[in-house]
Amino acid sequence: MRQRVVQNVRNDHMAGTISPRQLAEAIGISESSLKRWSDDGLLAVERTAGGHRRIPLPEAVRFVRDAGLTVARPDLLGLTGAAGSTRQATARSGAADRLYELLADDRAAESIALVTSLYVDGASIGWICDVPIREALARAGELWEHNPSGVFVEHRATETCGRALAELRRLVPTPPPGAPVALGGAFERDVYHLPSAMVALVLSDAGFIDRDLGPATPVSATVAAVAHHNPEIVWQSFSVPPGSVRAVRAGVDRIVAAMGSASLVIGGRASAALPLASNVAVYRLESMTELAAFARGLVASDQVRTADR
Ligand code: B12
């Protein structure tokens, strides 16, 4: 059986962990079963200085997702939101509509709870970004044409989705020190911050240490960050059609020249129109789901190469 028990004796606080009792109550099983499973290596635990088991939150979530369990009391896991999640409430079909309705009503906590519940119930980060969040925001983006309050809804919805992404980040495992680095941001003059935040989260979930440079990142800043962090993946998000295609090409060439053997991935609503396809170092990807597959493939091929050495 795979050994999952982490026998870390720590004297400092155990932030970001929960007790076996909290997890047991959250998922409605007995604490003794849970302890048994942790002894059998099915669930990784850390130990306090006094020898008590503590479960890192991402590990608790992994266990729930892998075992297909239902979290009846998400509050016990410290998850935002009031109502208990049930698989029915977080059924994936119609999730975008439900999220849109919550966002349109400015019910931020419930919107965030819906997003985290989808993840805990087994949805991938890529799908959550590509389907419920993207589709709900696309609908929110249509409101302003018909109603002045649409702009307020659009701003609030974006803010809430940013918070939901931050909440998801607490639930995915942190890559170990020494993991490959990925960095990037939205291209110069591109104000959109969610796409780059999504890329960072997807790449973190795929095992990369992510460094999001955020919206409207000057090419010179990306080049400086590449020199500093020596990443294996660099990303650029293009949501806004560039003023000058020549400037984009020159900027991308500067980034590629600084990158060494790293891969540059680009995406975003405005990326299809960019004349970058001929650049062999550049991969244009459509979605967060595609990005996740690409990144996992890269990690896997790296492991194969390392094993071959
Ligand atoms: C939020 C928002 C804003 C916010 C942005 C806030 C912020 N700081 O991020 C604010 C209010 C500032 C704004 C302003 C404007 N906006 Co606006 N905005 C939106 C809205 C509602 C959501 C955008 C968003 O973040 N979506 C979530 C992201 C993650 O989805 P996505 O961009 O589709 O990205 C997906 C893929 O493209 C891909 N992807 C993206 N990047 C990358 C990168 C990589 C590497 C990879 C692999 C994949 C990838 O994966 C993502 C997930 O599936 C859209 C509606 C829409 N249809 O998108 C309008 C929208 C884009 N805006 C629009 C407009 C007109 C404007 C304004 C001109 C006026 C206005 N409505 O206020 C200004 C212009 C701003 C500027 N200077 O460029 C129009 C654009 C129309 C057009 N044909 O271009 C839209 C479509 C709304 C509409 N229906 O009219 N906006």
Short mmCIF file of C-alpha atoms and ligand atoms in Angstrom, two decimals:
data_model
loop_
_atom_site.label_atom_id
_atom_site.label_comp_id
_atom_site.label_asym_id
_atom_site.label_seq_id
_atom_site.Cartn_x
_atom_site.Cartn_y
_atom_site.Cartn_z
CA MET A 1 0.00 0.00 0.00
CA ARG A 2 1.25 3.48 -0.85
CA GLN A 3 2.69 5.18 2.21
CA ARG A 4 0.94 8.48 2.74
CA VAL A 5 1.76 9.08 6.37
CA VAL A 6 3.90 12.16 6.82
CA GLN A 7 5.51 11.84 10.23
CA ASN A 8 6.46 15.46 10.54
CA VAL A 9 6.90 16.43 14.12
CA ARG A 10 6.36 20.14 14.31
CA ASN A 11 6.54 22.44 17.27
CA ASP A 12 5.10 25.47 15.52
CA HIS A 13 1.42 26.08 14.83
CA MET A 14 -0.37 23.80 12.38
CA ALA A 15 -2.02 26.43 10.20
CA GLY A 16 -3.95 25.10 7.22
CA THR A 17 -4.62 21.74 8.89
CA ILE A 18 -7.71 20.16 10.43
CA SER A 19 -8.18 17.48 13.05
CA PRO A 20 -9.39 13.95 12.21
CA ARG A 21 -12.54 14.71 14.18
CA GLN A 22 -13.31 17.77 12.03
CA LEU A 23 -12.86 15.79 8.82
CA ALA A 24 -14.86 12.85 10.18
CA GLU A 25 -17.79 15.10 11.12
CA ALA A 26 -17.59 17.02 7.85
CA ILE A 27 -17.99 13.86 5.78
CA GLY A 28 -20.18 11.94 8.22
CA ILE A 29 -17.96 8.99 9.08
CA SER A 30 -16.50 7.85 12.39
CA GLU A 31 -13.29 9.31 13.68
CA SER A 32 -11.93 5.83 14.41
CA SER A 33 -12.35 4.77 10.76
CA LEU A 34 -10.53 7.87 9.67
CA LYS A 35 -7.64 7.23 12.08
CA ARG A 36 -7.44 3.65 10.89
CA TRP A 37 -7.25 4.84 7.26
CA SER A 38 -4.51 7.29 8.15
CA ASP A 39 -2.58 4.46 9.87
CA ASP A 40 -3.06 2.38 6.71
CA GLY A 41 -1.57 5.16 4.61
CA LEU A 42 -4.77 6.16 2.80
CA LEU A 43 -4.68 9.66 4.21
CA ALA A 44 -1.53 11.70 4.89
CA VAL A 45 -1.33 13.21 8.32
CA GLU A 46 1.13 15.40 10.13
CA ARG A 47 1.82 15.09 13.85
CA THR A 48 1.83 17.85 16.42
CA ALA A 49 4.62 17.98 18.97
CA GLY A 50 2.22 16.15 21.29
CA GLY A 51 1.75 13.36 18.72
CA HIS A 52 -1.77 14.30 17.61
CA ARG A 53 -2.76 13.81 14.00
CA ARG A 54 -3.44 16.91 11.86
CA ILE A 55 -4.57 16.70 8.24
CA PRO A 56 -3.41 19.37 5.76
CA LEU A 57 -6.53 20.90 4.17
CA PRO A 58 -5.44 20.09 0.57
CA GLU A 59 -4.89 16.46 1.64
CA ALA A 60 -8.36 16.32 3.22
CA VAL A 61 -9.85 17.67 -0.01
CA ARG A 62 -7.83 15.21 -2.10
CA PHE A 63 -9.15 12.37 0.02
CA VAL A 64 -12.76 13.54 -0.34
CA ARG A 65 -12.38 13.98 -4.12
CA ASP A 66 -10.63 10.63 -4.69
CA ALA A 67 -13.08 8.71 -2.52
CA GLY A 68 -16.12 10.42 -4.08
CA LEU A 69 -17.37 11.47 -0.64
CA THR A 70 -19.95 14.14 0.09
CA VAL A 71 -19.09 17.00 2.40
CA ALA A 72 -22.17 17.56 4.52
CA ARG A 73 -20.50 20.21 6.72
CA PRO A 74 -18.09 22.31 4.59
CA ASP A 75 -17.84 24.80 7.47
CA LEU A 76 -15.88 22.18 9.45
CA LEU A 77 -13.27 22.20 6.71
CA GLY A 78 -13.09 25.97 7.00
CA LEU A 79 -14.69 26.39 3.59
CA THR A 80 -16.52 29.61 2.82
CA GLY A 81 -20.24 29.33 2.63
CA ALA A 82 -23.14 28.47 4.76
CA ALA A 83 -25.31 25.79 3.23
CA GLY A 84 -23.99 22.26 3.23
CA SER A 85 -22.86 21.03 -0.14
CA THR A 86 -24.54 18.00 -1.51
CA ARG A 87 -23.75 16.38 -4.81
CA GLN A 88 -27.21 17.39 -5.99
CA ALA A 89 -26.61 21.04 -5.14
CA THR A 90 -23.34 21.01 -7.03
CA ALA A 91 -24.47 18.97 -10.04
CA ARG A 92 -22.26 20.11 -12.86
CA SER A 93 -24.94 20.58 -15.45
CA GLY A 94 -26.42 23.99 -14.90
CA ALA A 95 -23.54 25.11 -12.68
CA ALA A 96 -22.85 28.13 -14.91
CA ASP A 97 -26.49 29.23 -14.66
CA ARG A 98 -26.53 28.85 -10.90
CA LEU A 99 -23.28 30.74 -10.55
CA TYR A 100 -24.56 33.49 -12.83
CA GLU A 101 -27.73 33.88 -10.76
CA LEU A 102 -25.75 34.15 -7.53
CA LEU A 103 -23.29 36.64 -9.04
CA ALA A 104 -26.07 38.72 -10.60
CA ASP A 105 -27.67 38.93 -7.16
CA ASP A 106 -24.30 39.86 -5.60
CA ARG A 107 -24.42 36.87 -3.24
CA ALA A 108 -20.64 36.64 -2.97
CA ALA A 109 -20.29 34.07 -0.18
CA GLU A 110 -22.70 31.68 -1.87
CA SER A 111 -20.96 32.14 -5.22
CA ILE A 112 -17.62 31.26 -3.64
CA ALA A 113 -19.18 28.31 -1.80
CA LEU A 114 -20.59 26.99 -5.07
CA VAL A 115 -17.19 27.17 -6.76
CA THR A 116 -15.33 25.45 -3.91
CA SER A 117 -18.05 22.81 -3.58
CA LEU A 118 -17.72 21.96 -7.26
CA TYR A 119 -14.03 21.35 -6.68
CA VAL A 120 -14.48 19.34 -3.49
CA ASP A 121 -17.08 17.26 -5.30
CA GLY A 122 -14.54 16.30 -7.96
CA ALA A 123 -14.63 18.89 -10.76
CA SER A 124 -11.24 19.87 -12.19
CA ILE A 125 -9.87 23.38 -11.76
CA GLY A 126 -9.69 23.69 -15.56
CA TRP A 127 -13.37 22.87 -15.99
CA ILE A 128 -14.44 25.22 -13.18
CA CYS A 129 -12.57 28.06 -14.91
CA ASP A 130 -13.68 27.23 -18.46
CA VAL A 131 -17.31 26.47 -17.82
CA PRO A 132 -19.08 27.91 -14.78
CA ILE A 133 -16.83 30.94 -14.20
CA ARG A 134 -16.20 31.85 -17.84
CA GLU A 135 -19.81 31.33 -18.89
CA ALA A 136 -21.28 33.17 -15.90
CA LEU A 137 -18.99 36.13 -16.52
CA ALA A 138 -19.78 36.16 -20.23
CA ARG A 139 -23.45 36.55 -19.28
CA ALA A 140 -22.61 39.25 -16.74
CA GLY A 141 -20.69 41.06 -19.49
CA GLU A 142 -23.85 41.37 -21.57
CA LEU A 143 -25.80 43.22 -18.88
CA TRP A 144 -24.27 46.67 -19.30
CA GLU A 145 -25.71 47.06 -22.79
CA HIS A 146 -29.24 46.89 -21.41
CA ASN A 147 -28.95 48.32 -17.95
CA PRO A 148 -26.55 50.80 -16.30
CA SER A 149 -26.40 48.66 -13.15
CA GLY A 150 -24.89 45.94 -15.34
CA VAL A 151 -21.49 47.57 -14.89
CA PHE A 152 -21.78 47.30 -11.12
CA VAL A 153 -22.74 43.63 -11.44
CA GLU A 154 -19.83 42.99 -13.82
CA HIS A 155 -17.33 44.60 -11.43
CA ARG A 156 -18.70 42.75 -8.39
CA ALA A 157 -18.84 39.45 -10.25
CA THR A 158 -15.20 39.78 -11.31
CA GLU A 159 -14.16 40.60 -7.75
CA THR A 160 -16.11 37.64 -6.36
CA CYS A 161 -14.64 35.24 -8.92
CA GLY A 162 -11.16 36.47 -7.98
CA ARG A 163 -11.94 35.61 -4.37
CA ALA A 164 -13.26 32.20 -5.42
CA LEU A 165 -9.98 31.48 -7.22
CA ALA A 166 -8.07 32.49 -4.06
CA GLU A 167 -10.26 30.14 -2.03
CA LEU A 168 -9.58 27.28 -4.48
CA ARG A 169 -5.88 27.93 -4.08
CA ARG A 170 -6.13 27.04 -0.38
CA LEU A 171 -7.49 23.66 -1.40
CA VAL A 172 -4.88 22.56 -3.93
CA PRO A 173 -1.59 21.09 -2.68
CA THR A 174 1.38 23.45 -2.63
CA PRO A 175 4.13 22.16 -4.95
CA PRO A 176 7.29 21.17 -3.04
CA PRO A 177 10.35 23.43 -2.97
CA GLY A 178 12.40 22.66 -6.06
CA ALA A 179 9.32 22.08 -8.25
CA PRO A 180 9.54 23.73 -11.69
CA VAL A 181 8.54 27.38 -11.88
CA ALA A 182 5.92 28.89 -14.19
CA LEU A 183 5.46 32.63 -14.53
CA GLY A 184 3.60 35.11 -16.64
CA GLY A 185 0.81 37.62 -16.80
CA ALA A 186 -1.51 39.52 -19.06
CA PHE A 187 0.25 41.34 -21.89
CA GLU A 188 1.01 45.04 -21.88
CA ARG A 189 -2.12 47.23 -21.59
CA ASP A 190 -4.36 44.22 -20.94
CA VAL A 191 -6.40 45.08 -17.84
CA TYR A 192 -8.00 41.65 -17.36
CA HIS A 193 -6.74 39.93 -14.25
CA LEU A 194 -8.81 36.74 -13.95
CA PRO A 195 -7.33 34.89 -16.95
CA SER A 196 -3.79 35.17 -15.61
CA ALA A 197 -4.93 34.27 -12.08
CA MET A 198 -6.59 31.16 -13.55
CA VAL A 199 -3.44 30.17 -15.44
CA ALA A 200 -1.44 30.49 -12.20
CA LEU A 201 -3.90 28.30 -10.30
CA VAL A 202 -4.08 25.64 -13.03
CA LEU A 203 -0.27 25.47 -13.21
CA SER A 204 0.02 25.27 -9.43
CA ASP A 205 -2.45 22.40 -9.46
CA ALA A 206 -0.32 20.73 -12.15
CA GLY A 207 2.75 20.88 -9.87
CA PHE A 208 4.42 24.17 -10.80
CA ILE A 209 5.48 26.94 -8.44
CA ASP A 210 3.52 29.80 -10.01
CA ARG A 211 4.45 33.46 -10.19
CA ASP A 212 1.57 35.56 -11.50
CA LEU A 213 2.72 38.99 -12.67
CA GLY A 214 -0.91 40.11 -13.05
CA PRO A 215 -2.58 42.40 -15.56
CA ALA A 216 -0.86 44.84 -17.95
CA THR A 217 2.65 43.49 -17.39
CA PRO A 218 5.33 45.30 -19.39
CA VAL A 219 7.47 42.99 -21.50
CA SER A 220 10.57 44.29 -19.69
CA ALA A 221 9.07 43.14 -16.36
CA THR A 222 8.38 39.67 -17.75
CA VAL A 223 11.93 39.46 -19.09
CA ALA A 224 13.32 40.51 -15.68
CA ALA A 225 11.14 37.93 -13.90
CA VAL A 226 12.32 35.21 -16.30
CA ALA A 227 15.96 36.08 -15.51
CA HIS A 228 15.16 35.97 -11.79
CA HIS A 229 13.09 32.77 -11.60
CA ASN A 230 14.39 30.64 -14.50
CA PRO A 231 10.91 29.21 -15.28
CA GLU A 232 10.04 26.14 -17.36
CA ILE A 233 6.76 27.67 -18.49
CA VAL A 234 6.10 31.31 -19.31
CA TRP A 235 2.56 32.41 -20.07
CA GLN A 236 1.03 35.48 -21.68
CA SER A 237 -2.69 36.13 -21.68
CA PHE A 238 -4.27 38.26 -24.40
CA SER A 239 -7.84 39.38 -23.70
CA VAL A 240 -7.57 42.74 -25.44
CA PRO A 241 -6.73 43.07 -29.15
CA PRO A 242 -3.27 44.64 -29.24
CA GLY A 243 -2.83 48.17 -30.57
CA SER A 244 0.07 47.06 -32.71
CA VAL A 245 0.63 43.53 -33.89
CA ARG A 246 4.27 44.37 -34.64
CA ALA A 247 4.79 45.43 -31.02
CA VAL A 248 3.31 42.16 -29.79
CA ARG A 249 5.56 40.15 -32.03
CA ALA A 250 8.62 42.11 -30.93
CA GLY A 251 7.60 41.71 -27.28
CA VAL A 252 7.08 37.99 -27.62
CA ASP A 253 10.44 37.65 -29.39
CA ARG A 254 12.13 39.41 -26.45
CA ILE A 255 10.47 37.07 -23.97
CA VAL A 256 11.38 33.98 -26.02
CA ALA A 257 15.00 35.15 -26.30
CA ALA A 258 15.20 35.46 -22.50
CA MET A 259 13.54 32.11 -21.80
CA GLY A 260 16.17 29.56 -22.86
CA SER A 261 14.52 26.16 -23.24
CA ALA A 262 11.25 27.11 -21.48
CA SER A 263 7.90 26.92 -23.28
CA LEU A 264 5.81 30.03 -23.88
CA VAL A 265 2.09 29.40 -23.71
CA ILE A 266 -0.35 32.02 -24.88
CA GLY A 267 -4.11 32.14 -24.75
CA GLY A 268 -7.07 34.42 -24.23
CA ARG A 269 -9.91 35.82 -26.28
CA ALA A 270 -7.60 38.00 -28.40
CA SER A 271 -4.83 35.44 -28.89
CA ALA A 272 -6.28 33.71 -31.96
CA ALA A 273 -5.72 36.80 -34.08
CA LEU A 274 -2.04 37.12 -33.20
CA PRO A 275 0.53 36.14 -35.84
CA LEU A 276 2.58 33.98 -33.49
CA ALA A 277 1.81 30.52 -34.76
CA SER A 278 5.02 30.29 -36.76
CA ASN A 279 7.15 30.76 -33.65
CA VAL A 280 8.18 27.24 -32.61
CA ALA A 281 8.66 28.20 -28.94
CA VAL A 282 5.06 29.41 -28.67
CA TYR A 283 2.08 27.19 -27.90
CA ARG A 284 -1.36 28.73 -28.30
CA LEU A 285 -3.91 26.96 -26.11
CA GLU A 286 -7.65 27.49 -26.06
CA SER A 287 -8.63 26.87 -22.49
CA MET A 288 -7.60 26.11 -18.92
CA THR A 289 -8.45 22.46 -19.53
CA GLU A 290 -6.00 22.36 -22.44
CA LEU A 291 -3.41 24.15 -20.34
CA ALA A 292 -3.75 21.61 -17.52
CA ALA A 293 -3.22 18.75 -19.99
CA PHE A 294 -0.21 20.51 -21.54
CA ALA A 295 1.39 21.23 -18.14
CA ARG A 296 0.86 17.72 -16.82
CA GLY A 297 2.34 16.33 -20.03
CA LEU A 298 5.37 18.54 -19.57
CA VAL A 299 5.85 17.44 -15.96
CA ALA A 300 5.44 13.77 -16.96
CA SER A 301 7.93 14.03 -19.85
CA ASP A 302 10.37 15.80 -17.51
CA GLN A 303 10.08 12.94 -15.03
CA VAL A 304 10.72 10.44 -17.82
CA ARG A 305 13.78 12.40 -18.94
CA THR A 306 15.08 12.59 -15.36
CA ALA A 307 14.53 8.85 -14.84
CA ASP A 308 16.42 8.11 -18.08
CA ARG A 309 19.49 9.98 -16.89
C1 B12 B 1 -14.80 41.45 -16.24
C2 B12 B 1 -14.88 42.22 -17.52
C3 B12 B 1 -14.34 43.50 -17.54
C4 B12 B 1 -13.66 44.11 -16.35
C5 B12 B 1 -12.23 43.54 -16.17
C6 B12 B 1 -11.80 43.62 -14.72
C7 B12 B 1 -10.47 42.99 -14.47
N1 B12 B 1 -9.63 43.69 -13.76
O1 B12 B 1 -10.19 41.88 -14.88
C8 B12 B 1 -13.71 45.61 -16.69
C9 B12 B 1 -14.94 46.19 -16.04
C10 B12 B 1 -12.50 46.45 -16.35
C11 B12 B 1 -13.95 45.56 -18.20
C12 B12 B 1 -13.75 46.64 -19.01
C13 B12 B 1 -14.11 46.68 -20.35
N2 B12 B 1 -14.76 45.74 -21.04
CO1 B12 B 1 -14.98 43.95 -20.34
N3 B12 B 1 -15.59 42.30 -19.79
C14 B12 B 1 -15.49 41.66 -18.66
C15 B12 B 1 -16.18 40.29 -18.76
C16 B12 B 1 -17.54 40.40 -18.10
C17 B12 B 1 -15.45 39.10 -18.15
C18 B12 B 1 -14.00 38.94 -18.60
C19 B12 B 1 -13.34 37.84 -17.82
O2 B12 B 1 -12.50 38.07 -16.96
N4 B12 B 1 -13.73 36.60 -18.13
C20 B12 B 1 -13.18 35.40 -17.47
C21 B12 B 1 -12.07 34.90 -18.31
C22 B12 B 1 -11.18 33.95 -17.56
O3 B12 B 1 -12.60 34.27 -19.45
P1 B12 B 1 -11.94 34.46 -20.87
O4 B12 B 1 -11.35 35.81 -20.97
O5 B12 B 1 -12.91 34.03 -21.88
O6 B12 B 1 -10.70 33.46 -20.80
C23 B12 B 1 -10.83 32.07 -21.08
C24 B12 B 1 -10.07 31.67 -22.34
O7 B12 B 1 -9.91 32.75 -23.24
C25 B12 B 1 -8.78 31.11 -21.85
N5 B12 B 1 -7.65 31.96 -21.60
C26 B12 B 1 -7.59 33.27 -21.25
N6 B12 B 1 -6.33 33.67 -21.07
C27 B12 B 1 -5.54 32.59 -21.28
C28 B12 B 1 -4.16 32.45 -21.20
C29 B12 B 1 -3.60 31.19 -21.47
C30 B12 B 1 -2.10 31.04 -21.39
C31 B12 B 1 -4.43 30.11 -21.80
C32 B12 B 1 -3.84 28.80 -22.10
C33 B12 B 1 -5.84 30.27 -21.89
C34 B12 B 1 -6.37 31.50 -21.61
O8 B12 B 1 -9.18 30.48 -20.63
C35 B12 B 1 -10.14 31.31 -19.97
C36 B12 B 1 -11.08 30.42 -19.17
O9 B12 B 1 -11.82 29.59 -20.02
C37 B12 B 1 -16.26 40.13 -20.31
C38 B12 B 1 -17.33 39.17 -20.80
C39 B12 B 1 -16.72 38.00 -21.59
N7 B12 B 1 -17.47 37.48 -22.54
O10 B12 B 1 -15.62 37.59 -21.40
C40 B12 B 1 -16.39 41.57 -20.76
C41 B12 B 1 -15.97 41.98 -22.18
C42 B12 B 1 -14.70 41.26 -22.56
N8 B12 B 1 -15.69 43.41 -22.03
C43 B12 B 1 -16.06 44.10 -23.04
C44 B12 B 1 -15.94 45.50 -23.15
C45 B12 B 1 -16.60 46.15 -24.37
C46 B12 B 1 -15.26 46.23 -22.20
C47 B12 B 1 -15.01 47.73 -22.20
C48 B12 B 1 -14.55 48.30 -23.57
C49 B12 B 1 -16.26 48.51 -21.76
C50 B12 B 1 -17.01 47.88 -20.64
N9 B12 B 1 -17.89 46.93 -20.94
O11 B12 B 1 -16.82 48.24 -19.49
C51 B12 B 1 -13.88 47.90 -21.18
C52 B12 B 1 -12.50 47.86 -21.86
C53 B12 B 1 -11.39 47.54 -20.89
C54 B12 B 1 -10.01 47.70 -21.52
N10 B12 B 1 -9.25 48.72 -21.16
O12 B12 B 1 -9.61 46.89 -22.33
C55 B12 B 1 -16.66 43.23 -24.13
C56 B12 B 1 -15.68 42.99 -25.28
C57 B12 B 1 -16.37 43.02 -26.60
C58 B12 B 1 -15.40 42.72 -27.71
N11 B12 B 1 -15.93 42.37 -28.84
O13 B12 B 1 -14.21 42.75 -27.57
C59 B12 B 1 -17.06 41.95 -23.32
C60 B12 B 1 -17.03 40.65 -24.15
C61 B12 B 1 -18.46 42.21 -22.72
C62 B12 B 1 -19.54 42.32 -23.76
N12 B12 B 1 -20.27 41.25 -24.03
O14 B12 B 1 -19.72 43.35 -24.33
N13 B12 B 1 -14.39 44.37 -18.58
#
